[in-house]
Amino acid sequence: MGKQIILTEVGPRDGFHNESKILDTATKVALIEASIEAGFKEIEFGYFTNLEKAPSLADVEMVYEKIKHHKEVKLKALIEDAEGLSRAVDAGVKQVKMSVSASNTYNMKKFNMSNEEKLRAIEKLVQEAMSKKIQISCAVSTSFGCPYEGKMTPSKIDTIASRLVEMGIQEIYISDTAGMGNPAEAENIFGFFLDKYPDRLFSAHFHDTRGMGLANVYAAIKVGVRRFDSSFGGLGGCPYVPGGKGNVSSEDLIHMLEEMGYQTGIDLDKAIQIGKKLETIFEKPMNSYVLEAGKSSELIRT
Amino acid sequence: MGKQIILTEVGPRDGFHNESKILDTATKVALIEASIEAGFKEIEFGYFTNLEKAPSLADVEMVYEKIKHHKEVKLKALIEDAEGLSRAVDAGVKQVKMSVSASNTYNMKKFNMSNEEKLRAIEKLVQEAMSKKIQISCAVSTSFGCPYEGKMTPSKIDTIASRLVEMGIQEIYISDTAGMGNPAEAENIFGFFLDKYPDRLFSAHFHDTRGMGLANVYAAIKVGVRRFDSSFGGLGGCPYVPGGKGNVSSEDLIHMLEEMGYQTGIDLDKAIQIGKKLETIFEKPMNSYVLEAGKSSELIRT
């Protein structure tokens, strides 16, 4: 199996989304451009939604307009509904991402829709996006456990994922939204999907809520996953764990992968610099081990 | 392969050793007894050494005397030299543990002995301990990397481990003292030793310095390791990373193992209570995820 791993930097959306301090557009653009400069080829840069749902991301159009675009860099926006898609289209966005939970209770709470209603809404968005030649991906959230319904199984997740596959979606994220997953589940769930749908891309989105973020990544790699989300500085939280840690930190993930001999194409030192900048910007330590401990390869010269 | 995993609680030695706040004997004894009550069957309770090397562990004889002993619970003491062994023997200790680094530079810096000198010293201690029917185990420290020499290989570690095997030592710890290991190495190194010496016990001692503690445990489990060290509250540090995180937290490890369907025989809720007590005692947050986020199984009831 290959040693190339593709990371998507989700900090500009998933990270900033969860921070109460709102950054100005120029700062966001600088951090996104620094991530591109570090080597990220995929970035989740924003969320086309209303002010109430994401006050810290309200300038999404301006951010997209000001980023220096590169042919080889995919800039993905989260959308939720027709209005969000329409705004993304108007802004010239070429990649959009949606989300549906594997849990009916979660879909009801978050979207006020049942699984079936949400899937039908997604289908319409997929058709609309495809008609406009916009790449559309979708996350199956709470796949490693829902804070209301508890654990999921591959077959339960597949009641959602199979429909996304039928709709023609090429990339599906299996997301541990509530940070409840463990590596045995990562192996089991990703093993199931990579085996069942060899013609689709399955990406892993892990949180480090209970310390298993990197363990889950390792387990997923072992069964063949080569696409992971991560967030600079480990920014982003778990909405069900007040103060709990969120996304796996990009620096820690790059560090682990490079230490194991995988190639990410990302310059770890530059990623660490971004993490340090975030500590200054947000005036707090990040959820990142290598920012504190340094790289394993940094030896004491005597 | 079996689903039973044996954890050794090393907090009372490795944890307290690294804390500047010195606990009184009664508090130490209460924490050790709480760990036994939680279900730990192996505990590293102290260090027979001089005041300078471990000021916070100076009352090791008193601690051992006051712990309520249980036939099925192994209480292990760290020793370094003949004087330490002699004190342990006098105190009535039945299990002692030693340490030698896989790196010659590290042995020179820590013990002022070369690998060969240190191994000969250990051999004498082993003979002495065995003649007194004391169980003796030994750690090969910095096996996942030495802060001076860098990465180790299975064959380099084996230049030490093979000698320990020859001496008749039944349990050998492969320790990531500097927190430099990654899961691919854990798989590689433990795979090598479990394969080469099927008649010995190999235990894993991982630090969480760079966020890979639980990932390393998972990788070691996959190749058959069933014995792990952990520390309540994640206490213990990495001497080469000021402020860096130390041992894998017992609560986080028990949580991950139980979530994956392994049995530790330890009551996670009681382990969490010990972690919370430590936060009060040391007046700071512990390096423990589940203390902050709670268990994955704690659902929101609506």
Coordinates of C-alpha atoms in Angstrom, one line a residue:
Chain A
M1 CA 0.0 0.0 0.0
G2 CA 1.1 3.5 -0.7
K3 CA 3.0 5.8 1.6
Q4 CA 1.4 9.0 0.4
I5 CA -1.2 10.6 2.7
I6 CA -3.4 13.5 1.9
L7 CA -4.3 15.8 4.8
T8 CA -7.1 18.4 4.6
E9 CA -6.5 21.4 6.8
V10 CA -9.9 22.1 8.4
G11 CA -8.8 24.7 10.9
P12 CA -10.1 27.7 8.9
R13 CA -13.6 26.3 9.1
D14 CA -13.9 23.7 11.9
G15 CA -11.3 25.4 14.1
F16 CA -12.4 29.1 13.8
H17 CA -16.0 28.0 13.9
N18 CA -15.6 26.9 17.5
E19 CA -13.6 29.8 18.7
S20 CA -15.4 32.8 20.4
K21 CA -12.6 35.2 19.3
I22 CA -13.5 36.3 15.8
L23 CA -10.5 36.9 13.5
D24 CA -10.4 39.6 10.9
T25 CA -10.5 38.5 7.2
A26 CA -6.8 39.4 6.6
T27 CA -5.7 37.2 9.5
K28 CA -7.8 34.2 8.2
V29 CA -6.4 34.7 4.7
A30 CA -2.9 34.8 5.9
L31 CA -3.3 31.6 7.9
I32 CA -4.9 29.8 4.9
E33 CA -2.1 31.0 2.6
A34 CA 0.5 29.9 5.2
S35 CA -1.1 26.5 5.2
I36 CA -0.9 26.4 1.4
E37 CA 2.7 27.5 1.6
A38 CA 3.4 24.7 4.1
G39 CA 2.1 22.3 1.5
F40 CA -1.5 21.5 2.2
K41 CA -3.3 20.7 -1.1
E42 CA -6.8 20.6 0.5
I43 CA -8.3 23.2 2.8
E44 CA -11.7 23.5 4.3
F45 CA -11.8 27.3 4.3
G46 CA -15.3 28.3 5.3
Y47 CA -19.0 27.7 5.8
F48 CA -21.8 29.3 3.8
T49 CA -24.4 29.6 6.4
N50 CA -26.3 32.2 8.5
L51 CA -24.7 34.5 11.1
E52 CA -26.3 32.7 14.0
K53 CA -24.8 29.3 13.1
A54 CA -21.3 30.5 12.6
P55 CA -20.7 34.1 13.7
S56 CA -17.0 33.7 13.4
L57 CA -17.2 32.7 9.7
A58 CA -19.5 35.4 8.4
D59 CA -16.9 36.8 6.1
V60 CA -16.7 33.6 4.1
E61 CA -17.2 35.3 0.7
M62 CA -14.5 37.8 1.4
V63 CA -12.1 35.2 2.6
Y64 CA -12.5 33.2 -0.5
E65 CA -12.1 36.2 -2.7
K66 CA -8.9 37.3 -1.1
I67 CA -7.1 33.9 -0.9
K68 CA -4.5 33.6 -3.6
H69 CA -5.8 30.6 -5.6
H70 CA -3.6 27.8 -6.9
K71 CA -4.7 25.3 -9.5
E72 CA -3.5 22.3 -7.5
V73 CA -5.1 23.4 -4.2
K74 CA -8.7 22.4 -3.4
L75 CA -10.6 25.0 -1.3
K76 CA -13.6 23.3 0.2
A77 CA -16.6 25.1 1.7
L78 CA -19.1 23.6 4.1
I79 CA -22.7 24.1 3.0
E80 CA -26.0 23.0 4.6
D81 CA -28.8 24.1 2.3
A82 CA -29.8 25.5 -1.1
E83 CA -29.1 29.0 0.1
G84 CA -25.6 28.1 1.2
L85 CA -24.9 26.3 -2.1
S86 CA -26.2 29.3 -4.1
R87 CA -23.9 31.6 -2.1
A88 CA -20.9 29.3 -2.7
V89 CA -21.7 29.1 -6.4
D90 CA -22.0 32.9 -6.6
A91 CA -18.6 33.2 -4.9
G92 CA -17.1 30.9 -7.5
V93 CA -16.3 28.1 -5.1
K94 CA -15.5 24.8 -6.9
Q95 CA -15.7 22.3 -4.0
V96 CA -18.5 22.0 -1.4
K97 CA -19.0 19.6 1.5
M98 CA -22.1 18.6 3.3
S99 CA -22.8 16.7 6.4
V100 CA -25.4 14.2 7.6
S101 CA -25.4 12.2 10.8
A102 CA -25.5 8.4 11.0
S103 CA -28.0 9.0 13.9
N104 CA -31.6 10.0 13.4
T105 CA -31.8 11.7 16.7
Y106 CA -28.7 13.8 15.9
N107 CA -30.2 14.8 12.5
M108 CA -33.4 15.8 14.2
K109 CA -31.6 17.9 16.8
K110 CA -29.2 19.5 14.4
F111 CA -31.2 19.9 11.2
N112 CA -34.7 19.3 12.4
M113 CA -34.9 16.5 9.8
S114 CA -35.1 12.7 10.0
N115 CA -32.4 10.7 8.2
E116 CA -34.7 10.3 5.2
E117 CA -35.6 14.0 5.0
K118 CA -31.9 15.0 5.3
L119 CA -30.8 12.5 2.6
R120 CA -33.5 13.8 0.2
A121 CA -32.4 17.4 0.9
I122 CA -28.8 16.4 0.2
E123 CA -29.8 14.6 -3.0
K124 CA -31.3 17.9 -4.3
L125 CA -28.1 19.8 -3.4
V126 CA -26.0 17.1 -5.1
Q127 CA -28.0 17.4 -8.3
E128 CA -27.8 21.1 -8.3
A129 CA -24.1 21.1 -7.6
M130 CA -23.3 18.5 -10.2
S131 CA -25.3 20.5 -12.8
K132 CA -23.0 23.4 -12.1
K133 CA -19.8 21.2 -12.2
I134 CA -19.1 21.7 -8.6
Q135 CA -17.4 18.9 -6.7
I136 CA -19.5 17.8 -3.8
S137 CA -18.4 15.6 -0.9
C138 CA -20.3 14.6 2.2
A139 CA -19.5 13.7 5.8
V140 CA -21.3 11.0 7.8
S141 CA -21.1 12.6 11.2
T142 CA -21.2 10.9 14.6
S143 CA -20.2 7.7 12.9
F144 CA -18.2 6.6 15.9
G145 CA -21.0 7.3 18.3
C146 CA -23.8 9.8 18.8
P147 CA -24.1 11.6 22.2
Y148 CA -27.8 10.7 22.2
E149 CA -27.9 7.3 20.5
G150 CA -24.6 5.8 21.5
K151 CA -22.4 3.6 19.3
M152 CA -22.9 3.1 15.6
T153 CA -22.1 0.0 13.5
P154 CA -20.7 -0.2 9.9
S155 CA -24.1 -1.4 8.7
K156 CA -25.9 1.5 10.4
I157 CA -23.5 4.0 9.0
D158 CA -23.9 2.3 5.6
T159 CA -27.7 3.0 5.6
I160 CA -26.5 6.6 5.1
A161 CA -23.2 6.1 3.2
S162 CA -24.8 3.7 0.6
R163 CA -27.3 6.5 -0.3
L164 CA -24.4 9.0 -0.8
V165 CA -22.6 6.5 -3.0
E166 CA -25.8 6.1 -5.1
M167 CA -26.1 9.8 -5.5
G168 CA -22.7 9.7 -7.1
I169 CA -20.6 11.4 -4.3
Q170 CA -17.0 10.5 -4.8
E171 CA -15.6 11.4 -1.4
I172 CA -17.2 10.4 1.8
Y173 CA -15.9 11.5 5.2
I174 CA -16.5 9.1 8.1
S175 CA -16.4 11.5 11.1
D176 CA -16.0 11.0 14.8
T177 CA -17.9 14.2 15.6
A178 CA -18.4 13.5 19.3
G179 CA -14.9 12.1 19.8
M180 CA -16.2 8.7 21.0
G181 CA -14.3 6.4 18.7
N182 CA -11.5 4.0 19.5
P183 CA -8.9 2.3 17.2
A184 CA -10.6 -1.1 17.1
E185 CA -13.7 0.7 15.7
A186 CA -11.6 2.7 13.3
E187 CA -10.2 -0.5 12.0
N188 CA -13.6 -2.1 11.8
I189 CA -15.5 0.8 10.3
F190 CA -12.9 1.9 7.7
G191 CA -12.1 -1.7 6.8
F192 CA -15.8 -2.2 6.0
F193 CA -16.1 0.9 3.8
L194 CA -12.8 0.6 1.9
D195 CA -13.7 -3.0 1.2
K196 CA -17.3 -2.4 0.1
Y197 CA -16.7 0.7 -2.1
P198 CA -13.3 0.4 -3.7
D199 CA -14.2 3.0 -6.3
R200 CA -14.8 5.8 -3.7
L201 CA -12.6 7.9 -1.5
F202 CA -13.1 7.5 2.2
S203 CA -11.6 10.2 4.4
A204 CA -11.3 10.1 8.2
H205 CA -12.2 12.9 10.5
F206 CA -11.1 12.2 14.1
H207 CA -11.3 14.2 17.2
D208 CA -8.9 13.9 20.1
T209 CA -11.5 14.2 22.8
R210 CA -10.5 11.1 24.7
G211 CA -6.8 11.0 23.7
M212 CA -7.3 8.5 20.9
G213 CA -7.1 10.8 17.9
L214 CA -3.7 9.6 16.7
A215 CA -4.4 6.0 17.7
N216 CA -7.5 6.1 15.5
V217 CA -5.5 7.6 12.6
Y218 CA -3.0 4.8 12.9
A219 CA -5.7 2.1 13.0
A220 CA -7.3 3.6 9.9
I221 CA -4.0 3.8 8.0
K222 CA -3.5 0.1 8.7
V223 CA -6.7 -0.8 6.9
G224 CA -5.8 1.5 4.0
V225 CA -7.2 5.0 4.7
R226 CA -5.0 7.6 3.1
R227 CA -7.0 10.8 3.6
F228 CA -7.4 12.6 6.9
D229 CA -8.7 15.8 8.3
S230 CA -6.7 17.8 10.8
S231 CA -6.7 21.2 12.3
F232 CA -3.8 23.6 12.9
G233 CA -3.1 23.9 16.6
G234 CA -5.8 21.2 17.2
L235 CA -8.3 24.0 17.0
G236 CA -12.0 23.0 17.1
G237 CA -14.0 21.6 19.9
C238 CA -16.4 18.9 20.6
P239 CA -19.8 20.5 21.0
Y240 CA -20.8 17.8 23.5
V241 CA -17.8 18.2 25.7
P242 CA -17.5 21.7 27.0
G243 CA -13.8 22.5 27.0
G244 CA -13.0 19.1 25.5
K245 CA -10.3 18.8 22.8
G246 CA -11.4 18.8 19.2
N247 CA -9.8 17.9 16.0
V248 CA -6.5 16.1 15.7
S249 CA -3.8 18.7 15.5
S250 CA -2.2 19.1 12.1
E251 CA 1.3 19.4 13.5
D252 CA 0.9 16.3 15.7
L253 CA -0.5 14.3 12.8
I254 CA 2.2 15.4 10.3
H255 CA 4.8 14.6 12.9
M256 CA 3.5 11.1 13.5
L257 CA 3.1 10.3 9.8
E258 CA 6.6 11.6 8.9
E259 CA 8.1 9.8 11.8
M260 CA 6.5 6.6 10.5
G261 CA 7.9 7.1 7.0
Y262 CA 4.7 8.3 5.3
Q263 CA 4.8 11.4 3.0
T264 CA 2.3 14.2 3.4
G265 CA 4.0 16.8 1.2
I266 CA 3.7 19.2 4.1
D267 CA 6.6 21.0 5.7
L268 CA 6.3 20.2 9.4
D269 CA 8.4 23.1 10.5
K270 CA 6.2 25.5 8.7
A271 CA 3.1 23.8 10.2
I272 CA 4.7 24.2 13.6
Q273 CA 5.2 27.9 12.8
I274 CA 1.5 28.3 12.0
G275 CA 0.6 26.6 15.4
K276 CA 2.9 29.0 17.2
K277 CA 1.3 32.0 15.4
L278 CA -2.2 30.7 16.5
E279 CA -1.0 30.7 20.1
T280 CA -0.2 34.4 19.7
I281 CA -3.4 35.2 17.9
F282 CA -5.7 33.4 20.3
E283 CA -3.6 34.1 23.3
K284 CA -3.7 30.6 24.7
P285 CA -1.9 27.3 24.3
M286 CA -3.0 25.1 21.4
N287 CA -4.1 21.5 21.7
S288 CA -0.9 20.3 20.1
Y289 CA 1.9 18.1 21.6
V290 CA 4.7 19.0 19.2
L291 CA 4.3 22.7 19.9
E292 CA 5.1 21.9 23.5
A293 CA 7.5 19.0 23.2
G294 CA 9.2 19.5 19.8
K295 CA 9.9 16.9 17.3
S296 CA 11.2 13.4 18.2
S297 CA 14.2 14.1 16.0
E298 CA 15.3 17.2 18.0
L299 CA 18.2 15.6 19.8
I300 CA 20.3 17.1 22.6
R301 CA 23.7 17.8 21.1
T302 CA 26.5 17.4 23.6
Chain B
M1 CA -5.0 -13.9 21.1
G2 CA -6.3 -13.2 24.6
K3 CA -8.4 -10.2 25.6
Q4 CA -6.9 -9.9 29.1
I5 CA -4.4 -7.0 29.7
I6 CA -2.3 -6.4 32.8
L7 CA -1.6 -2.9 33.7
T8 CA 1.0 -1.8 36.2
E9 CA 0.3 1.4 38.0
V10 CA 3.6 3.3 38.1
G11 CA 2.3 6.6 39.5
P12 CA 3.5 6.1 43.0
R13 CA 7.1 5.8 41.8
D14 CA 7.4 7.3 38.3
G15 CA 4.7 9.9 38.9
F16 CA 5.6 11.2 42.3
H17 CA 9.3 11.0 41.4
N18 CA 8.7 13.8 38.9
E19 CA 6.6 16.1 41.1
S20 CA 8.2 18.8 43.1
K21 CA 5.4 18.7 45.7
I22 CA 6.2 16.0 48.2
L23 CA 3.3 14.0 49.5
D24 CA 3.2 12.7 53.1
T25 CA 3.4 9.0 53.6
A26 CA -0.2 8.5 54.5
T27 CA -1.4 10.2 51.3
K28 CA 0.9 8.0 49.2
V29 CA -0.4 4.9 51.0
A30 CA -4.0 5.9 50.6
L31 CA -3.4 6.4 46.8
I32 CA -1.7 3.0 46.5
E33 CA -4.5 1.3 48.4
A34 CA -7.1 3.1 46.3
S35 CA -5.3 1.7 43.2
I36 CA -5.4 -1.8 44.6
E37 CA -9.1 -1.3 45.5
A38 CA -9.7 -0.2 41.9
G39 CA -8.3 -3.5 40.7
F40 CA -4.6 -3.0 39.9
K41 CA -2.7 -6.2 40.5
E42 CA 0.8 -4.7 39.9
I43 CA 2.1 -1.5 41.3
E44 CA 5.4 0.2 41.2
F45 CA 5.3 1.7 44.6
G46 CA 8.7 3.3 45.2
Y47 CA 12.4 3.7 44.6
F48 CA 15.2 2.6 46.9
T49 CA 17.8 5.3 46.2
N50 CA 19.4 8.3 47.8
L51 CA 17.7 11.5 48.8
E52 CA 19.3 13.4 46.0
K53 CA 18.0 11.2 43.2
A54 CA 14.4 11.1 44.5
P55 CA 13.6 13.5 47.2
S56 CA 9.9 12.9 46.9
L57 CA 10.3 9.2 47.5
A58 CA 12.6 9.2 50.5
D59 CA 10.0 7.5 52.7
V60 CA 9.9 4.4 50.6
E61 CA 10.4 2.0 53.5
M62 CA 7.6 3.6 55.5
V63 CA 5.3 3.5 52.5
Y64 CA 6.0 -0.2 52.0
E65 CA 5.5 -1.0 55.6
K66 CA 2.1 0.8 55.8
I67 CA 0.5 -0.5 52.6
K68 CA -2.0 -3.3 53.3
H69 CA -0.5 -6.2 51.5
H70 CA -2.5 -8.6 49.4
K71 CA -1.3 -12.0 48.2
E72 CA -2.4 -11.4 44.6
V73 CA -0.9 -7.9 44.3
K74 CA 2.7 -7.4 43.2
L75 CA 4.4 -4.4 44.7
K76 CA 7.5 -3.5 42.7
A77 CA 10.3 -1.3 43.8
L78 CA 12.8 0.4 41.5
I79 CA 16.4 -0.2 42.5
E80 CA 19.7 0.9 41.0
D81 CA 22.5 -0.6 43.0
A82 CA 23.6 -3.0 45.7
E83 CA 22.6 -0.6 48.4
G84 CA 19.1 -0.2 47.0
L85 CA 18.7 -3.9 46.7
S86 CA 19.9 -4.4 50.2
R87 CA 17.4 -1.8 51.6
A88 CA 14.6 -3.4 49.6
V89 CA 15.5 -6.8 51.0
D90 CA 15.6 -5.4 54.5
A91 CA 12.2 -3.9 54.0
G92 CA 10.8 -7.3 52.9
V93 CA 10.1 -6.3 49.3
K94 CA 9.5 -9.3 47.0
Q95 CA 9.8 -7.7 43.5
V96 CA 12.4 -5.3 42.3
K97 CA 12.9 -3.6 39.0
M98 CA 16.1 -2.2 37.4
S99 CA 16.8 -0.1 34.4
V100 CA 19.5 0.0 31.7
S101 CA 19.4 2.1 28.6
A102 CA 19.7 0.8 25.0
S103 CA 22.1 3.8 24.5
N104 CA 25.6 3.9 25.7
T105 CA 25.6 7.7 25.9
Y106 CA 22.5 7.6 28.1
N107 CA 24.0 4.9 30.4
M108 CA 27.2 7.1 30.7
K109 CA 25.2 10.2 31.5
K110 CA 22.7 8.6 33.9
F111 CA 24.9 5.9 35.6
N112 CA 28.4 6.9 34.6
M113 CA 28.8 3.4 33.2
S114 CA 29.1 2.1 29.7
N115 CA 26.6 -0.5 28.5
E116 CA 28.9 -3.3 29.4
E117 CA 29.7 -1.9 32.8
K118 CA 26.0 -1.4 33.5
L119 CA 25.1 -4.9 32.4
R120 CA 27.8 -6.4 34.6
A121 CA 26.4 -4.4 37.6
I122 CA 22.9 -5.6 36.8
E123 CA 24.1 -9.2 36.6
K124 CA 25.5 -9.1 40.1
L125 CA 22.2 -7.6 41.4
V126 CA 20.3 -10.3 39.6
Q127 CA 22.4 -13.1 41.2
E128 CA 22.0 -11.5 44.6
A129 CA 18.2 -11.0 44.2
M130 CA 17.7 -14.5 42.9
S131 CA 19.7 -16.0 45.8
K132 CA 17.2 -14.2 48.1
K133 CA 14.1 -15.4 46.0
I134 CA 13.3 -11.9 45.0
Q135 CA 11.7 -11.5 41.6
I136 CA 13.7 -9.1 39.5
S137 CA 12.6 -7.4 36.3
C138 CA 14.5 -4.9 34.1
A139 CA 13.6 -2.1 31.8
V140 CA 15.5 -1.3 28.6
S141 CA 15.1 2.5 28.7
T142 CA 15.2 4.9 25.7
S143 CA 14.4 1.9 23.4
F144 CA 12.3 4.2 21.2
G145 CA 15.0 6.8 20.9
C146 CA 17.7 8.4 23.0
P147 CA 17.8 12.2 23.3
Y148 CA 21.5 12.0 22.6
E149 CA 21.9 9.1 20.2
G150 CA 18.5 9.2 18.4
K151 CA 16.6 6.2 17.2
M152 CA 17.2 2.7 18.3
T153 CA 16.6 -0.5 16.2
P154 CA 15.4 -3.9 17.5
S155 CA 18.9 -5.4 17.0
K156 CA 20.5 -2.5 19.0
I157 CA 18.0 -2.9 21.8
D158 CA 18.6 -6.7 21.7
T159 CA 22.3 -6.2 22.4
I160 CA 20.9 -5.3 25.9
A161 CA 17.8 -7.4 26.0
S162 CA 19.5 -10.6 25.0
R163 CA 21.9 -10.3 28.0
L164 CA 19.0 -9.7 30.3
V165 CA 17.4 -12.9 28.9
E166 CA 20.6 -14.8 29.5
M167 CA 20.7 -13.6 33.1
G168 CA 17.3 -15.3 33.6
I169 CA 15.2 -12.2 33.9
Q170 CA 11.6 -13.2 33.1
E171 CA 10.0 -9.8 32.6
I172 CA 11.6 -7.1 30.4
Y173 CA 10.2 -3.7 29.9
I174 CA 10.8 -1.9 26.6
S175 CA 10.5 1.7 27.5
D176 CA 10.0 4.9 25.5
T177 CA 11.7 7.0 28.2
A178 CA 12.1 10.1 26.0
G179 CA 8.6 9.9 24.4
M180 CA 10.1 9.6 20.9
G181 CA 8.3 6.4 19.8
N182 CA 5.7 6.1 17.1
P183 CA 3.2 3.2 16.5
A184 CA 5.1 1.8 13.5
E185 CA 8.1 1.4 15.7
A186 CA 6.0 -0.1 18.5
E187 CA 4.8 -2.7 16.1
N188 CA 8.3 -3.3 14.8
I189 CA 10.1 -3.5 18.1
F190 CA 7.6 -5.5 20.1
G191 CA 7.0 -7.8 17.1
F192 CA 10.7 -8.5 17.1
F193 CA 10.9 -9.3 20.9
L194 CA 7.7 -11.3 21.2
D195 CA 8.7 -13.4 18.3
K196 CA 12.3 -13.9 19.4
Y197 CA 11.7 -14.7 23.1
P198 CA 8.3 -16.4 23.4
D199 CA 9.2 -17.7 26.9
R200 CA 9.6 -14.2 28.4
L201 CA 7.2 -11.4 29.3
F202 CA 7.7 -8.1 27.4
S203 CA 6.0 -5.1 28.9
A204 CA 5.5 -1.7 27.3
H205 CA 6.2 1.6 29.0
F206 CA 5.0 4.5 26.8
H207 CA 5.1 8.2 27.4
D208 CA 2.6 10.6 25.8
T209 CA 5.1 13.3 25.1
R210 CA 4.2 13.7 21.5
G211 CA 0.6 12.6 21.6
M212 CA 1.3 9.0 20.5
G213 CA 1.0 7.2 23.8
L214 CA -2.3 5.4 23.2
A215 CA -1.4 4.9 19.5
N216 CA 1.7 3.1 20.6
V217 CA -0.2 1.0 23.0
Y218 CA -2.7 0.0 20.3
A219 CA 0.1 -0.9 17.9
A220 CA 1.8 -3.0 20.6
I221 CA -1.5 -4.8 21.4
K222 CA -1.8 -5.7 17.7
V223 CA 1.4 -7.6 17.8
G224 CA 0.6 -9.4 21.0
V225 CA 1.8 -7.2 24.0
R226 CA -0.5 -7.7 27.0
R227 CA 1.4 -5.9 29.7
F228 CA 1.5 -2.1 30.0
D229 CA 2.7 0.5 32.4
S230 CA 0.5 3.6 33.1
S231 CA 0.3 6.3 35.7
F232 CA -2.7 7.7 37.5
G233 CA -3.5 11.2 36.2
G234 CA -0.8 10.8 33.6
L235 CA 1.7 11.9 36.3
G236 CA 5.3 11.7 35.5
G237 CA 7.3 13.7 33.1
C238 CA 9.9 13.4 30.4
P239 CA 13.2 14.5 31.8
Y240 CA 14.2 15.8 28.4
V241 CA 11.1 17.8 27.7
P242 CA 10.6 20.5 30.4
G243 CA 6.9 20.6 31.0
G244 CA 6.2 17.8 28.5
K245 CA 3.7 15.1 29.2
G246 CA 4.9 11.9 30.7
N247 CA 3.4 8.5 31.2
V248 CA 0.2 7.4 29.5
S249 CA -2.6 8.1 31.9
S250 CA -4.1 5.0 33.6
E251 CA -7.6 6.4 33.2
D252 CA -7.2 7.0 29.5
L253 CA -5.6 3.7 29.0
I254 CA -8.2 1.7 30.9
H255 CA -10.9 3.6 29.0
M256 CA -9.5 2.8 25.6
L257 CA -8.9 -0.8 26.4
E258 CA -12.4 -1.3 27.9
E259 CA -13.9 0.5 24.9
M260 CA -12.1 -1.9 22.6
G261 CA -13.4 -4.9 24.5
Y262 CA -10.2 -5.8 26.4
Q263 CA -10.4 -6.7 30.1
T264 CA -8.1 -5.0 32.6
G265 CA -9.9 -6.1 35.8
I266 CA -9.8 -2.5 36.9
D267 CA -12.8 -0.4 37.7
L268 CA -12.6 2.7 35.4
D269 CA -14.9 4.8 37.6
K270 CA -12.6 4.1 40.6
A271 CA -9.6 5.0 38.5
I272 CA -11.2 8.3 37.5
Q273 CA -11.9 9.0 41.2
I274 CA -8.2 8.6 41.9
G275 CA -7.4 11.0 39.1
K276 CA -9.8 13.6 40.5
K277 CA -8.2 13.2 43.9
L278 CA -4.8 13.8 42.4
E279 CA -6.1 17.1 40.9
T280 CA -7.0 18.2 44.4
I281 CA -3.8 16.9 45.9
F282 CA -1.5 18.5 43.4
E283 CA -3.8 21.5 42.8
K284 CA -3.5 21.3 39.0
P285 CA -5.2 19.5 36.1
M286 CA -3.9 16.0 35.4
N287 CA -2.6 14.9 31.9
S288 CA -5.7 12.9 31.4
Y289 CA -8.4 13.1 28.8
V290 CA -11.2 11.2 30.4
L291 CA -11.0 13.3 33.5
E292 CA -11.9 16.3 31.3
A293 CA -14.2 14.7 28.7
G294 CA -15.7 11.8 30.5
K295 CA -16.2 8.3 29.1
S296 CA -17.4 7.7 25.6
S297 CA -20.3 5.8 27.0
E298 CA -21.6 8.8 29.0
L299 CA -24.6 9.8 26.7
I300 CA -26.8 12.8 26.9
R301 CA -30.2 11.6 28.0
T302 CA -33.1 13.6 26.5

